[in-house]
Coordinates of C-alpha atoms in Angstrom, one line a residue:
X291 CA -21.7 7.5 8.7
X292 CA -21.6 4.3 10.7
X293 CA -23.0 2.3 7.8
X294 CA -20.4 3.7 5.5
X295 CA -17.6 3.1 8.0
X296 CA -18.7 -0.5 8.5
X297 CA -19.0 -1.2 4.7
X298 CA -15.6 0.4 4.2
X299 CA -14.0 -1.7 7.0
X300 CA -15.4 -4.9 5.5
X301 CA -14.3 -4.0 1.9
X302 CA -17.9 -4.1 0.6
X303 CA -18.5 -2.5 -2.8
X304 CA -21.4 0.0 -2.7
X305 CA -22.7 3.2 -4.2
X306 CA -23.1 6.0 -1.8
X307 CA -25.9 8.4 -2.6
X308 CA -25.9 11.8 -0.8
X309 CA -29.5 12.7 0.2
X310 CA -30.2 16.3 1.1
X311 CA -32.5 16.0 4.1
X312 CA -32.7 19.7 4.5
X313 CA -34.0 20.1 1.0
X314 CA -36.7 17.5 1.6
X315 CA -35.1 14.8 -0.6
X316 CA -36.3 12.1 1.9
X317 CA -39.9 13.2 1.3
X318 CA -39.8 12.6 -2.4
X319 CA -42.2 9.9 -3.7
X320 CA -39.2 7.9 -5.0
X321 CA -37.5 7.9 -1.6
X322 CA -40.7 7.2 0.3
X323 CA -41.4 4.2 -2.0
X324 CA -38.1 2.7 -0.8
X325 CA -38.3 3.9 2.8
X326 CA -41.8 5.0 4.0
X327 CA -40.3 6.4 7.2
X328 CA -38.5 9.0 5.1
X329 CA -35.2 8.8 7.0
X330 CA -31.6 8.2 6.2
X331 CA -29.7 6.0 6.1
X332 CA -31.4 3.5 3.9
X333 CA -29.8 0.8 1.8
X334 CA -31.1 -0.9 -1.3
X335 CA -29.7 -4.4 -1.6
X336 CA -28.8 -6.0 -5.0
X337 CA -32.1 -7.9 -5.0
X338 CA -34.1 -4.7 -4.5
X339 CA -34.9 -5.1 -0.8
X340 CA -34.6 -2.0 1.3
X341 CA -33.4 -1.7 4.8
X342 CA -33.5 1.4 7.0
X343 CA -32.3 2.5 10.4
X344 CA -28.6 2.6 10.8
X345 CA -28.3 0.1 13.6
X346 CA -30.5 -2.4 11.7
X347 CA -28.2 -1.9 8.7
X348 CA -25.0 -2.4 10.6
X349 CA -26.5 -5.5 12.3
X350 CA -27.3 -6.9 8.9
X351 CA -23.9 -6.3 7.4
X352 CA -22.1 -7.2 10.6
X353 CA -23.4 -10.8 10.6
X354 CA -20.6 -13.2 10.4
X355 CA -17.9 -10.6 11.0
X356 CA -15.7 -10.1 14.1
X357 CA -17.7 -6.9 14.8
X358 CA -20.7 -8.9 16.0
X359 CA -20.0 -11.6 18.5
X360 CA -21.3 -15.1 18.1
X361 CA -21.6 -15.7 21.8
X362 CA -25.3 -15.0 22.7
X363 CA -24.5 -13.0 25.9
X364 CA -21.9 -10.8 24.1
X365 CA -24.2 -10.3 21.2
X366 CA -27.1 -9.3 23.5
X367 CA -24.7 -6.8 25.2
X368 CA -23.9 -5.3 21.7
X369 CA -27.6 -4.9 21.0
X370 CA -28.2 -3.4 24.5
X371 CA -25.7 -0.7 23.6
X372 CA -27.3 -0.2 20.1
X373 CA -30.7 0.3 21.7
X374 CA -29.2 2.6 24.3
X375 CA -27.5 4.7 21.6
X376 CA -30.8 5.3 19.8
X377 CA -32.8 6.1 23.0
X378 CA -30.4 7.6 25.5
X379 CA -27.5 9.0 23.5
X380 CA -28.4 10.1 19.9
X381 CA -31.5 12.1 20.9
X382 CA -29.4 14.4 23.0
X383 CA -25.8 14.4 21.5
X384 CA -26.9 14.4 17.8
X385 CA -29.8 16.8 18.3
X386 CA -27.7 19.3 20.1
X387 CA -25.1 19.0 17.3
X388 CA -27.8 19.4 14.7
X389 CA -29.2 22.5 16.3
X390 CA -25.8 24.2 16.9
X391 CA -23.7 23.1 14.0
X392 CA -26.2 22.8 11.2
X393 CA -29.0 25.3 12.3
X394 CA -26.6 27.7 13.9
X395 CA -28.6 28.0 17.1
X396 CA -26.6 29.8 19.9
X397 CA -25.5 27.7 22.9
X398 CA -27.8 29.6 25.2
X399 CA -30.8 28.7 23.1
X400 CA -30.2 24.9 23.4
X401 CA -32.7 23.4 25.8
X402 CA -30.9 22.7 29.2
X403 CA -32.5 19.3 29.5
X404 CA -30.9 18.3 26.2
X405 CA -27.5 19.2 27.4
X406 CA -28.0 17.5 30.8
X407 CA -29.1 14.3 29.2
X408 CA -26.3 14.4 26.8
X409 CA -23.8 14.9 29.6
X410 CA -25.4 12.0 31.5
X411 CA -25.0 9.8 28.4
X412 CA -21.3 10.7 28.2
X413 CA -20.9 10.0 31.9
X414 CA -22.3 6.5 31.5
X415 CA -20.0 5.9 28.6
X416 CA -17.0 7.2 30.6
X417 CA -17.8 4.9 33.4
X418 CA -18.0 1.9 31.1
X419 CA -14.8 2.9 29.3
X420 CA -12.9 3.5 32.5
X421 CA -13.6 -0.1 33.4
X422 CA -12.8 -1.6 30.0
X423 CA -11.2 -0.5 26.7
X424 CA -14.3 -1.5 24.6
X425 CA -18.0 -1.4 25.3
X426 CA -18.4 -5.2 24.9
X427 CA -15.7 -7.8 25.3
X428 CA -12.0 -7.6 24.5
X429 CA -12.2 -5.9 21.1
X430 CA -14.2 -3.5 19.0
X431 CA -17.8 -4.4 18.1
X432 CA -20.8 -2.8 16.4
X433 CA -21.5 -1.2 19.8
X434 CA -18.3 0.8 19.6
X435 CA -19.0 1.8 15.9
X436 CA -22.5 2.9 16.6
X437 CA -21.6 5.0 19.6
X438 CA -18.5 6.6 18.2
X439 CA -20.5 8.2 15.3
X440 CA -22.1 11.0 17.4
X441 CA -19.7 10.8 20.4
X442 CA -16.7 12.0 18.3
X443 CA -18.7 15.0 17.1
X444 CA -20.2 15.8 20.5
X445 CA -18.1 19.0 20.8
X446 CA -20.0 20.4 17.7
X447 CA -23.1 20.2 19.9
X448 CA -21.5 22.0 22.8
X449 CA -20.3 19.0 24.8
X450 CA -16.8 19.3 26.2
X451 CA -15.0 16.0 26.0
X452 CA -12.1 17.2 28.2
X453 CA -13.6 15.7 31.4
X454 CA -13.9 12.3 29.6
X455 CA -10.4 10.9 29.1
X456 CA -11.6 7.3 28.7
X457 CA -14.0 8.4 25.9
X458 CA -11.3 10.4 24.2
X459 CA -8.9 7.4 24.2
X460 CA -11.7 5.1 23.1
X461 CA -12.5 7.3 20.1
X462 CA -9.0 6.9 18.9
X463 CA -9.1 3.2 19.3
X464 CA -12.4 2.9 17.4
X465 CA -11.3 5.1 14.6
X466 CA -8.2 3.0 14.2
X467 CA -10.1 -0.3 14.4
X468 CA -12.6 0.7 11.7
X469 CA -10.3 2.9 9.6
X470 CA -12.2 6.1 10.3
X471 CA -10.4 9.1 9.1

């Protein structure tokens, strides 16, 4: 959803195509021709080029906007959070959500390590957001957009956000900044 939220916040015209991953739509020859990794999201630009991976896509569309700082250090810090989201947040928060909310797996069948790492990710975010209102700098960036996507749905995966007041407040700020309903 972060790609959609960014495009909406920027007022870009686009055509959203729902892709049923569970039905194997990302494994069709047509989809694989556009995105050999067989993953969503993927965008097809007006000139026919295709770009995959949500953080690469938001980085592309974020160029030249207030959401991606021009200062090299601040920009690097945004990318640091984007990489962290993909390697230390999403694999735990999103996977637990997928297993519980979409596959209907009972809480006691979710691997404890998954939940431990997810809580550790939330603890790191809470520490950062206790020290500052935004992940990078004095306003919202792509780092906030990328991390709010799964953080706001963490309870669907069994993660209680009650112990994380800074995260809860931040979610509201990010939703307001990007117009997320």
